[in-house]
Amino acid sequence: MKLGDLMKNVACTSVNKLNPEISSVVYDSRKVAEGSAFFCLKGYSTDGHAYARSAVESGASALVISDELDFEVPDNVAVVKTDDTRLALALASAEFFGNPADELMTVAITGTKGKTTTAAMIAGIFERAGIKTGTIGTLGIVYGGETRKTENTTPESYEIQQAMRDMINAGCKAMVIEASSIGLKHNRLAGMNFDVAVFTNFSDDHIGGVEHKDMAEYLYCKSLLFRQCKNAAANIDDQSWDAITKDFDGEILTYGFSDGAMLRAKNDRLLSDGGFIGVHFETEGIKQLSLDVGVPGKFNAYNALAAISAVSFFDVPDSAIIEGLRDSHVKGRVEPVKVPGNYSLLIDYAHNALSMENVLTTLRQYNPHRLITMFGAGGNRPKVRRYEMGETSGRLSDLSVITEDNSRYEDVMDIIEDIKTGINKTDGKYVVVPNRKEAIRYCMKNAEDGDIIVLAGKGHEDYQEIRGVKHHMDERELIAEIIEEEKPS
């Protein structure tokens, strides 16, 4: 692709009028090859302009800059100047990969909480409707049963565009992405016009440091999504909904429990039956449905409403909504695992006292026969975290099963003693099973009818870090092994 074609949608100036053939788009100088266009991005701690010379030495055919360079660029290297190299990267990446968003059904979700769960619900509904779907967000880039990890909830624009092209090549027809405020602030989603944008909720988060200077900027950045969408859906029960969607010039599909919502929920209640833990509610307004959602907590009724609102703009049958929401789950977030018994087994990423408190408080509302929490604590981390986790589990669990969790360079038993210090501040019962697989086995073998067992700490992680080495360990696989091993001979 010629440089001029790559940059045709970018407001820029050609410094030396060259128009070379471009073989790749790069913003990491270590990945530059012959024919690359190198984009000099300015980050919090590094400035890509400092690596421009290295990029040229590695064979870059073009440099995209916003600042002056401190060296003389060779005559055979094109230089393009623009005000915002991140915006330029987004627009050029879309062009480089053939504008893949135009070939997909696209949904973008913004909000402080609920993005990951809502994305999973939308993807589950699409899949039930026979629409192969990829997602991009907190859990990484996910499609076709595979997950590619990313550093940010909303990755850099190049990764997003590349992922969408890969999804298309794998047969996907839809893409759902979590649009973080930071991603929007840094133009990672520029160059796309989403079929649907969804707003979940807004609360205090990401303020200070290198994120947002205040709540006004945080809200403004979230509102940017609604300048680049064809349709919009918003939680009318959140008082910020109209401020965040103010830049959308069409009719907004509102959802919530309020009388004014276009999609209204009613008769919500918790469900716990034969290992199924979730929430039931019904809808009225644009859709009349009776739903059982397979994710615990009444707050997930809002995430389900957001998902229903999003898919309502497409040709998706109600049966797919009903089945997709019942089967929906987020990997590592109160994720249910089927077991041969009349109890519930959940995997969750809760790995500090606050997240543990949130999960256990939610599950307490289901009035289990017993709430059993298996957990450990990471090595080479502040000891106070261990005390707090022990105290939280001791206070909220009927039984705590203390085990290992990324001990790193510490002795597992030393970490467990710290956890016990916290538990001993409570009247909570506990047992110690240092090996994580054996701890899971203990929970399963001693489960009683109506118990809820939470395996906390690992969630979507598939490794155990010991002495600086990451060993493969997926709790889903361990559970399957235990079930097989415990079968009567």
Short mmCIF file of C-alpha atoms in Angstrom, two decimals:
data_model
loop_
_atom_site.label_atom_id
_atom_site.label_comp_id
_atom_site.label_asym_id
_atom_site.label_seq_id
_atom_site.Cartn_x
_atom_site.Cartn_y
_atom_site.Cartn_z
CA MET A 1 0.00 0.00 0.00
CA LYS A 2 1.31 3.45 -0.91
CA LEU A 3 1.91 5.90 1.93
CA GLY A 4 -0.52 8.35 0.38
CA ASP A 5 -3.30 5.76 0.37
CA LEU A 6 -2.49 4.75 3.96
CA MET A 7 -2.73 8.35 5.16
CA LYS A 8 -5.59 9.54 2.96
CA ASN A 9 -7.94 10.14 5.91
CA VAL A 10 -5.32 11.79 8.12
CA ALA A 11 -4.94 15.55 8.37
CA CYS A 12 -1.22 15.77 7.74
CA THR A 13 1.59 17.40 5.79
CA SER A 14 4.15 15.56 3.69
CA VAL A 15 7.53 17.00 4.65
CA ASN A 16 9.57 15.65 1.75
CA LYS A 17 6.91 14.61 -0.79
CA LEU A 18 7.93 10.93 -0.94
CA ASN A 19 5.28 8.27 -1.45
CA PRO A 20 6.90 4.88 -0.75
CA GLU A 21 5.28 1.47 -0.67
CA ILE A 22 4.39 0.56 2.92
CA SER A 23 4.67 -3.05 4.06
CA SER A 24 3.61 -2.64 7.70
CA VAL A 25 2.29 -0.13 10.23
CA VAL A 26 4.39 0.01 13.41
CA TYR A 27 4.52 2.09 16.60
CA ASP A 28 7.10 -0.04 18.44
CA SER A 29 10.54 0.56 16.95
CA ARG A 30 11.60 -2.97 17.88
CA LYS A 31 9.10 -4.31 15.34
CA VAL A 32 10.22 -2.16 12.42
CA ALA A 33 11.14 -4.02 9.23
CA GLU A 34 11.97 -3.01 5.68
CA GLY A 35 9.17 -0.83 4.33
CA SER A 36 7.50 -0.03 7.66
CA ALA A 37 5.70 3.20 8.44
CA PHE A 38 6.77 4.12 11.99
CA PHE A 39 4.33 6.22 14.04
CA CYS A 40 5.98 8.24 16.79
CA LEU A 41 3.50 8.00 19.67
CA LYS A 42 3.90 10.13 22.78
CA GLY A 43 3.13 8.17 25.95
CA TYR A 44 3.18 8.85 29.67
CA SER A 45 6.80 7.84 30.13
CA THR A 46 8.20 7.44 26.61
CA ASP A 47 8.17 9.41 23.37
CA GLY A 48 8.30 7.55 20.07
CA HIS A 49 10.20 10.44 18.49
CA ALA A 50 13.23 9.33 20.50
CA TYR A 51 13.18 6.03 18.60
CA ALA A 52 12.75 7.45 15.11
CA ARG A 53 16.46 7.17 14.31
CA SER A 54 16.41 3.50 15.36
CA ALA A 55 13.36 2.91 13.17
CA VAL A 56 15.15 4.37 10.17
CA GLU A 57 18.21 2.21 10.85
CA SER A 58 15.92 -0.85 10.91
CA GLY A 59 14.51 -0.09 7.48
CA ALA A 60 11.50 2.17 8.00
CA SER A 61 10.33 3.78 4.76
CA ALA A 62 8.24 6.47 6.47
CA LEU A 63 8.06 8.35 9.76
CA VAL A 64 4.84 9.86 11.08
CA ILE A 65 5.66 12.63 13.56
CA SER A 66 4.06 15.45 15.52
CA ASP A 67 7.31 17.02 16.86
CA GLU A 68 10.59 17.97 15.24
CA LEU A 69 13.25 15.26 15.10
CA ASP A 70 16.77 15.69 16.47
CA PHE A 71 18.53 14.13 13.48
CA GLU A 72 18.62 14.52 9.73
CA VAL A 73 16.31 11.99 8.06
CA PRO A 74 17.82 10.23 5.01
CA ASP A 75 16.55 11.42 1.64
CA ASN A 76 14.88 8.08 0.89
CA VAL A 77 12.67 8.07 4.02
CA ALA A 78 9.30 9.81 3.84
CA VAL A 79 8.30 12.10 6.71
CA VAL A 80 4.68 12.98 7.44
CA LYS A 81 3.75 15.53 10.09
CA THR A 82 0.42 15.60 11.92
CA ASP A 83 -0.94 17.11 15.13
CA ASP A 84 -1.90 13.80 16.76
CA THR A 85 0.04 10.67 15.88
CA ARG A 86 -2.33 8.44 17.89
CA LEU A 87 -5.28 9.62 15.83
CA ALA A 88 -3.17 9.15 12.71
CA LEU A 89 -2.29 5.60 13.77
CA ALA A 90 -5.97 4.75 14.26
CA LEU A 91 -7.04 6.09 10.87
CA ALA A 92 -4.08 4.56 9.06
CA SER A 93 -4.55 1.18 10.78
CA ALA A 94 -8.18 1.08 9.69
CA GLU A 95 -7.06 1.76 6.11
CA PHE A 96 -4.20 -0.74 6.28
CA PHE A 97 -6.52 -3.57 7.29
CA GLY A 98 -9.22 -2.60 4.79
CA ASN A 99 -11.66 -0.96 7.23
CA PRO A 100 -12.81 -4.27 8.76
CA ALA A 101 -15.48 -2.60 10.93
CA ASP A 102 -17.48 -2.01 7.74
CA GLU A 103 -17.75 -5.79 7.26
CA LEU A 104 -18.93 -6.58 10.80
CA MET A 105 -21.91 -5.95 13.04
CA THR A 106 -20.26 -3.77 15.69
CA VAL A 107 -21.26 -2.91 19.25
CA ALA A 108 -19.22 -0.72 21.62
CA ILE A 109 -19.96 -0.51 25.35
CA THR A 110 -18.87 2.26 27.69
CA GLY A 111 -19.52 2.84 31.38
CA THR A 112 -17.75 2.51 34.71
CA LYS A 113 -19.02 -0.98 35.52
CA GLY A 114 -20.57 -3.86 33.66
CA LYS A 115 -18.74 -3.59 30.32
CA THR A 116 -17.15 -7.04 30.46
CA THR A 117 -20.33 -8.82 31.54
CA THR A 118 -22.49 -6.96 29.03
CA ALA A 119 -20.05 -7.77 26.22
CA ALA A 120 -20.17 -11.45 27.13
CA MET A 121 -23.97 -11.38 27.21
CA ILE A 122 -24.21 -9.73 23.78
CA ALA A 123 -21.73 -12.21 22.33
CA GLY A 124 -23.70 -15.09 23.87
CA ILE A 125 -26.94 -13.86 22.32
CA PHE A 126 -25.32 -13.38 18.90
CA GLU A 127 -23.79 -16.86 19.04
CA ARG A 128 -27.20 -18.35 19.92
CA ALA A 129 -28.57 -16.59 16.86
CA GLY A 130 -25.93 -18.27 14.71
CA ILE A 131 -23.78 -15.13 14.43
CA LYS A 132 -20.14 -15.95 15.12
CA THR A 133 -18.82 -13.16 17.33
CA GLY A 134 -15.52 -11.84 18.63
CA THR A 135 -15.02 -9.65 21.68
CA ILE A 136 -12.31 -7.19 22.69
CA GLY A 137 -11.98 -6.08 26.30
CA THR A 138 -10.71 -6.81 29.78
CA LEU A 139 -10.29 -10.52 29.12
CA GLY A 140 -8.38 -9.89 25.88
CA ILE A 141 -9.28 -10.55 22.24
CA VAL A 142 -11.62 -13.54 22.20
CA TYR A 143 -13.07 -15.46 19.25
CA GLY A 144 -13.32 -19.04 18.08
CA GLY A 145 -12.70 -20.35 21.58
CA GLU A 146 -9.27 -18.72 21.74
CA THR A 147 -8.09 -15.77 23.83
CA ARG A 148 -5.22 -13.43 23.00
CA LYS A 149 -4.23 -11.36 26.01
CA THR A 150 -3.92 -7.59 25.74
CA GLU A 151 -2.40 -4.96 28.01
CA ASN A 152 -5.44 -2.68 28.11
CA THR A 153 -9.22 -3.03 28.23
CA THR A 154 -9.32 -1.13 24.93
CA PRO A 155 -6.08 -2.02 23.10
CA GLU A 156 -4.12 0.28 20.82
CA SER A 157 -5.92 1.03 17.55
CA TYR A 158 -3.60 -1.11 15.43
CA GLU A 159 -4.38 -4.19 17.56
CA ILE A 160 -8.11 -3.50 17.32
CA GLN A 161 -8.07 -3.21 13.54
CA GLN A 162 -5.84 -6.27 13.16
CA ALA A 163 -8.10 -8.27 15.50
CA MET A 164 -11.20 -7.39 13.51
CA ARG A 165 -9.56 -8.48 10.26
CA ASP A 166 -8.49 -11.74 11.94
CA MET A 167 -12.06 -12.23 13.22
CA ILE A 168 -13.43 -11.82 9.71
CA ASN A 169 -10.89 -14.31 8.37
CA ALA A 170 -12.05 -16.74 11.06
CA GLY A 171 -15.68 -16.39 10.00
CA CYS A 172 -16.93 -13.84 12.52
CA LYS A 173 -19.85 -11.65 11.56
CA ALA A 174 -19.98 -9.49 14.69
CA MET A 175 -17.58 -7.76 17.09
CA VAL A 176 -18.30 -6.41 20.58
CA ILE A 177 -15.76 -4.11 22.24
CA GLU A 178 -15.38 -2.51 25.65
CA ALA A 179 -14.78 1.20 25.05
CA SER A 180 -12.83 2.48 28.03
CA SER A 181 -12.58 6.18 28.79
CA ILE A 182 -8.79 6.01 28.33
CA GLY A 183 -9.21 4.26 24.98
CA LEU A 184 -11.61 6.95 23.84
CA LYS A 185 -9.37 9.71 25.19
CA HIS A 186 -6.44 8.41 23.16
CA ASN A 187 -8.36 7.85 19.91
CA ARG A 188 -7.93 4.07 19.92
CA LEU A 189 -11.43 3.70 18.45
CA ALA A 190 -11.11 6.46 15.86
CA GLY A 191 -11.93 5.57 12.28
CA MET A 192 -14.96 3.44 13.14
CA ASN A 193 -18.67 4.18 13.13
CA PHE A 194 -20.28 1.57 15.37
CA ASP A 195 -23.66 0.08 14.61
CA VAL A 196 -24.58 0.43 18.30
CA ALA A 197 -23.07 2.25 21.28
CA VAL A 198 -24.22 1.30 24.79
CA PHE A 199 -23.91 3.23 28.07
CA THR A 200 -24.11 1.16 31.28
CA ASN A 201 -23.48 3.47 34.25
CA PHE A 202 -21.17 6.18 35.59
CA SER A 203 -19.42 6.49 38.94
CA ASP A 204 -16.16 7.69 40.47
CA ASP A 205 -13.19 5.85 38.95
CA HIS A 206 -9.93 6.42 37.04
CA ILE A 207 -9.37 9.89 38.54
CA GLY A 208 -5.86 11.22 39.08
CA GLY A 209 -2.39 10.23 38.01
CA VAL A 210 -2.09 9.53 34.31
CA GLU A 211 -5.79 8.80 33.80
CA HIS A 212 -8.33 11.66 34.13
CA LYS A 213 -7.80 14.94 35.94
CA ASP A 214 -11.38 15.07 37.25
CA MET A 215 -14.87 13.62 36.90
CA ALA A 216 -15.79 16.16 34.22
CA GLU A 217 -13.00 14.90 31.94
CA TYR A 218 -13.86 11.29 32.74
CA LEU A 219 -17.50 11.86 31.73
CA TYR A 220 -16.50 13.81 28.63
CA CYS A 221 -14.22 11.02 27.41
CA LYS A 222 -17.00 8.44 27.77
CA SER A 223 -19.34 10.72 25.85
CA LEU A 224 -16.99 10.67 22.85
CA LEU A 225 -18.28 7.21 21.87
CA PHE A 226 -21.69 8.66 21.00
CA ARG A 227 -20.16 10.80 18.25
CA GLN A 228 -19.27 7.68 16.26
CA CYS A 229 -22.30 5.40 16.28
CA LYS A 230 -25.42 4.82 14.20
CA ASN A 231 -27.64 3.74 17.12
CA ALA A 232 -27.47 4.25 20.87
CA ALA A 233 -28.80 2.61 24.03
CA ALA A 234 -28.50 4.00 27.56
CA ASN A 235 -29.37 3.18 31.16
CA ILE A 236 -32.06 5.74 31.98
CA ASP A 237 -31.78 4.96 35.70
CA ASP A 238 -28.28 6.45 35.80
CA GLN A 239 -28.46 10.21 36.22
CA SER A 240 -25.51 10.76 33.86
CA TRP A 241 -27.10 9.05 30.87
CA ASP A 242 -28.23 12.21 29.10
CA ALA A 243 -24.91 14.01 29.65
CA ILE A 244 -22.90 11.10 28.28
CA THR A 245 -25.15 10.62 25.24
CA LYS A 246 -25.65 14.34 24.50
CA ASP A 247 -23.58 14.20 21.31
CA PHE A 248 -25.75 11.53 19.71
CA ASP A 249 -28.20 13.21 17.36
CA GLY A 250 -30.70 10.36 16.93
CA GLU A 251 -33.27 8.68 19.13
CA ILE A 252 -31.75 6.83 22.08
CA LEU A 253 -33.17 3.48 23.17
CA THR A 254 -33.42 3.77 26.96
CA TYR A 255 -33.55 0.84 29.35
CA GLY A 256 -33.99 0.40 33.09
CA PHE A 257 -36.57 -0.16 35.77
CA SER A 258 -38.01 3.37 35.48
CA ASP A 259 -41.45 3.93 33.99
CA GLY A 260 -39.98 6.11 31.26
CA ALA A 261 -37.63 3.44 29.93
CA MET A 262 -38.35 2.12 26.45
CA LEU A 263 -37.21 -1.33 27.62
CA ARG A 264 -38.40 -1.82 31.19
CA ALA A 265 -37.56 -4.55 33.68
CA LYS A 266 -39.92 -5.75 36.41
CA ASN A 267 -40.46 -8.60 38.86
CA ASP A 268 -36.75 -9.20 39.42
CA ARG A 269 -35.71 -11.89 41.90
CA LEU A 270 -32.73 -14.08 42.67
CA LEU A 271 -32.62 -17.63 41.32
CA SER A 272 -30.81 -20.61 42.80
CA ASP A 273 -31.82 -24.04 41.61
CA GLY A 274 -29.86 -27.25 41.07
CA GLY A 275 -26.52 -25.51 40.63
CA PHE A 276 -27.96 -22.61 38.59
CA ILE A 277 -27.33 -19.24 40.24
CA GLY A 278 -28.63 -16.12 38.59
CA VAL A 279 -31.44 -13.61 38.46
CA HIS A 280 -34.94 -13.67 36.97
CA PHE A 281 -36.81 -10.68 35.58
CA GLU A 282 -39.36 -9.80 32.95
CA THR A 283 -39.42 -7.01 30.41
CA GLU A 284 -42.04 -4.78 28.90
CA GLY A 285 -41.96 -1.94 26.40
CA ILE A 286 -40.18 -2.72 23.14
CA LYS A 287 -39.89 -6.40 24.16
CA GLN A 288 -42.01 -8.62 26.40
CA LEU A 289 -39.76 -11.37 27.73
CA SER A 290 -39.41 -13.64 30.76
CA LEU A 291 -35.72 -14.18 31.46
CA ASP A 292 -33.43 -16.23 33.67
CA VAL A 293 -29.92 -14.76 33.56
CA GLY A 294 -27.06 -17.07 34.45
CA VAL A 295 -24.95 -14.48 36.28
CA PRO A 296 -25.51 -13.87 40.02
CA GLY A 297 -26.69 -10.57 41.50
CA LYS A 298 -29.68 -8.33 40.85
CA PHE A 299 -27.36 -5.69 39.36
CA ASN A 300 -26.82 -8.07 36.44
CA ALA A 301 -30.41 -7.40 35.39
CA TYR A 302 -29.06 -4.02 34.19
CA ASN A 303 -26.27 -5.68 32.22
CA ALA A 304 -28.82 -8.03 30.65
CA LEU A 305 -31.06 -5.07 29.75
CA ALA A 306 -28.06 -3.40 28.11
CA ALA A 307 -27.40 -6.55 26.09
CA ILE A 308 -31.04 -6.87 25.01
CA SER A 309 -31.06 -3.21 23.97
CA ALA A 310 -27.92 -3.65 21.89
CA VAL A 311 -29.09 -6.73 19.98
CA SER A 312 -32.55 -5.25 19.38
CA PHE A 313 -31.03 -3.17 16.56
CA PHE A 314 -30.24 -6.39 14.66
CA ASP A 315 -32.25 -9.28 13.32
CA VAL A 316 -31.96 -11.46 16.43
CA PRO A 317 -34.87 -13.70 17.52
CA ASP A 318 -36.19 -13.51 21.08
CA SER A 319 -35.34 -17.18 21.55
CA ALA A 320 -31.64 -16.33 21.12
CA ILE A 321 -31.95 -13.61 23.76
CA ILE A 322 -33.63 -15.96 26.24
CA GLU A 323 -31.18 -18.82 25.68
CA GLY A 324 -28.12 -16.60 25.39
CA LEU A 325 -28.79 -14.84 28.69
CA ARG A 326 -29.55 -18.05 30.53
CA ASP A 327 -26.26 -19.57 29.40
CA SER A 328 -24.22 -16.39 29.70
CA HIS A 329 -21.15 -16.17 31.86
CA VAL A 330 -17.90 -14.25 31.97
CA LYS A 331 -14.75 -16.32 32.20
CA GLY A 332 -13.40 -16.02 35.70
CA ARG A 333 -16.19 -13.78 37.02
CA VAL A 334 -18.49 -15.88 39.24
CA GLU A 335 -18.19 -18.40 36.40
CA PRO A 336 -20.24 -21.57 37.05
CA VAL A 337 -18.66 -24.97 36.46
CA LYS A 338 -20.89 -28.02 36.11
CA VAL A 339 -20.32 -30.66 38.78
CA PRO A 340 -22.04 -33.98 39.55
CA GLY A 341 -23.75 -32.83 42.72
CA ASN A 342 -26.52 -30.65 44.09
CA TYR A 343 -24.26 -27.72 44.88
CA SER A 344 -22.85 -24.75 42.96
CA LEU A 345 -19.17 -24.37 42.08
CA LEU A 346 -17.98 -20.95 40.90
CA ILE A 347 -14.63 -19.61 39.69
CA ASP A 348 -13.91 -15.95 40.40
CA TYR A 349 -10.98 -13.58 40.02
CA ALA A 350 -11.49 -11.95 43.45
CA HIS A 351 -7.93 -11.55 44.69
CA ASN A 352 -8.17 -8.76 47.24
CA ALA A 353 -10.42 -7.95 50.18
CA LEU A 354 -12.70 -5.53 48.30
CA SER A 355 -13.43 -7.85 45.37
CA MET A 356 -13.88 -10.77 47.78
CA GLU A 357 -16.32 -8.71 49.84
CA ASN A 358 -18.35 -7.85 46.74
CA VAL A 359 -18.57 -11.44 45.53
CA LEU A 360 -19.33 -13.04 48.89
CA THR A 361 -21.90 -10.39 49.81
CA THR A 362 -23.68 -11.00 46.50
CA LEU A 363 -23.68 -14.78 47.00
CA ARG A 364 -24.87 -14.45 50.59
CA GLN A 365 -28.12 -13.05 49.21
CA TYR A 366 -28.87 -16.51 47.79
CA ASN A 367 -29.07 -17.99 51.29
CA PRO A 368 -26.86 -21.00 50.55
CA HIS A 369 -26.75 -23.99 52.87
CA ARG A 370 -23.10 -23.04 53.31
CA LEU A 371 -20.88 -20.50 51.57
CA ILE A 372 -17.41 -21.99 51.15
CA THR A 373 -14.51 -19.88 49.90
CA MET A 374 -11.24 -21.37 48.70
CA PHE A 375 -8.46 -18.83 48.24
CA GLY A 376 -4.81 -17.97 48.69
CA ALA A 377 -2.76 -14.80 48.35
CA GLY A 378 0.03 -13.70 46.05
CA GLY A 379 3.63 -13.79 47.15
CA ASN A 380 5.89 -10.73 47.19
CA ARG A 381 2.92 -8.48 47.84
CA PRO A 382 2.01 -6.43 50.95
CA LYS A 383 1.13 -8.64 53.90
CA VAL A 384 -1.81 -6.42 54.80
CA ARG A 385 -3.63 -7.77 51.73
CA ARG A 386 -3.44 -11.26 53.20
CA TYR A 387 -4.69 -10.14 56.60
CA GLU A 388 -7.62 -8.33 54.97
CA MET A 389 -8.53 -11.26 52.71
CA GLY A 390 -8.44 -13.67 55.64
CA GLU A 391 -10.61 -11.42 57.74
CA THR A 392 -13.11 -10.87 54.92
CA SER A 393 -13.49 -14.57 54.17
CA GLY A 394 -13.68 -15.44 57.86
CA ARG A 395 -16.48 -12.93 58.33
CA LEU A 396 -18.55 -13.82 55.25
CA SER A 397 -17.86 -17.53 54.63
CA ASP A 398 -19.15 -20.53 56.56
CA LEU A 399 -15.87 -22.23 55.76
CA SER A 400 -12.59 -20.93 54.32
CA VAL A 401 -10.23 -23.32 52.56
CA ILE A 402 -6.80 -21.68 52.51
CA THR A 403 -4.41 -22.69 49.74
CA GLU A 404 -1.76 -21.39 47.30
CA ASP A 405 -2.08 -18.61 44.72
CA ASN A 406 0.97 -17.33 42.83
CA SER A 407 3.38 -17.70 45.76
CA ARG A 408 6.16 -16.32 43.55
CA TYR A 409 9.39 -16.25 45.60
CA GLU A 410 7.76 -16.77 49.00
CA ASP A 411 7.05 -19.97 50.89
CA VAL A 412 3.38 -20.94 50.59
CA MET A 413 3.13 -21.79 54.29
CA ASP A 414 4.39 -18.33 55.28
CA ILE A 415 1.66 -16.73 53.15
CA ILE A 416 -0.95 -19.05 54.67
CA GLU A 417 0.14 -18.04 58.20
CA ASP A 418 -0.46 -14.40 57.26
CA ILE A 419 -3.94 -15.24 55.96
CA LYS A 420 -4.68 -17.09 59.21
CA THR A 421 -3.75 -13.94 61.13
CA GLY A 422 -6.69 -12.22 59.43
CA ILE A 423 -9.11 -15.13 59.78
CA ASN A 424 -8.33 -15.47 63.48
CA LYS A 425 -9.78 -12.00 64.04
CA THR A 426 -13.15 -13.60 63.24
CA ASP A 427 -15.08 -16.67 64.37
CA GLY A 428 -14.85 -18.14 60.85
CA LYS A 429 -13.98 -21.80 60.45
CA TYR A 430 -11.13 -22.75 58.16
CA VAL A 431 -8.97 -25.61 56.91
CA VAL A 432 -5.55 -25.45 55.28
CA VAL A 433 -4.84 -27.43 52.09
CA PRO A 434 -1.63 -25.97 50.58
CA ASN A 435 -1.86 -27.65 47.15
CA ARG A 436 -4.49 -25.89 45.06
CA LYS A 437 -5.73 -28.96 43.21
CA GLU A 438 -6.10 -30.85 46.47
CA ALA A 439 -7.89 -27.85 47.97
CA ILE A 440 -10.41 -27.97 45.12
CA ARG A 441 -10.78 -31.71 45.65
CA TYR A 442 -11.42 -31.11 49.36
CA CYS A 443 -14.18 -28.59 48.57
CA MET A 444 -15.86 -30.94 46.08
CA LYS A 445 -15.63 -34.09 48.20
CA ASN A 446 -17.04 -32.33 51.25
CA ALA A 447 -19.76 -30.36 49.46
CA GLU A 448 -23.29 -30.64 50.81
CA ASP A 449 -26.60 -30.09 49.06
CA GLY A 450 -27.28 -26.39 48.59
CA ASP A 451 -23.69 -25.25 49.15
CA ILE A 452 -22.11 -22.48 47.09
CA ILE A 453 -18.37 -22.96 46.67
CA VAL A 454 -16.22 -20.11 45.35
CA LEU A 455 -12.73 -20.78 44.02
CA ALA A 456 -11.35 -17.27 44.40
CA GLY A 457 -8.22 -15.62 43.10
CA LYS A 458 -7.38 -17.20 39.73
CA GLY A 459 -10.44 -16.43 37.62
CA HIS A 460 -9.44 -16.31 33.97
CA GLU A 461 -5.75 -16.91 34.74
CA ASP A 462 -4.36 -20.21 33.48
CA TYR A 463 -1.09 -20.35 35.37
CA GLN A 464 0.45 -20.67 38.82
CA GLU A 465 3.63 -18.66 39.46
CA ILE A 466 6.15 -20.41 41.71
CA ARG A 467 9.76 -19.30 42.18
CA GLY A 468 9.54 -16.98 39.19
CA VAL A 469 8.22 -19.67 36.84
CA LYS A 470 4.67 -19.67 35.47
CA HIS A 471 3.31 -23.22 35.40
CA HIS A 472 0.17 -24.00 33.41
CA MET A 473 -2.81 -24.39 35.70
CA ASP A 474 -6.43 -23.90 34.68
CA GLU A 475 -8.97 -24.55 37.42
CA ARG A 476 -11.51 -25.79 34.89
CA GLU A 477 -9.08 -28.49 33.86
CA LEU A 478 -8.35 -29.35 37.50
CA ILE A 479 -12.06 -29.75 38.22
CA ALA A 480 -12.49 -32.04 35.20
CA GLU A 481 -9.51 -34.11 36.34
CA ILE A 482 -10.91 -34.42 39.86
CA ILE A 483 -14.35 -35.49 38.57
CA GLU A 484 -12.67 -38.17 36.44
CA GLU A 485 -10.38 -39.32 39.25
CA GLU A 486 -13.22 -39.57 41.77
CA LYS A 487 -15.44 -41.72 39.55
CA PRO A 488 -16.17 -45.13 41.10
CA SER A 489 -13.90 -47.78 39.60
#
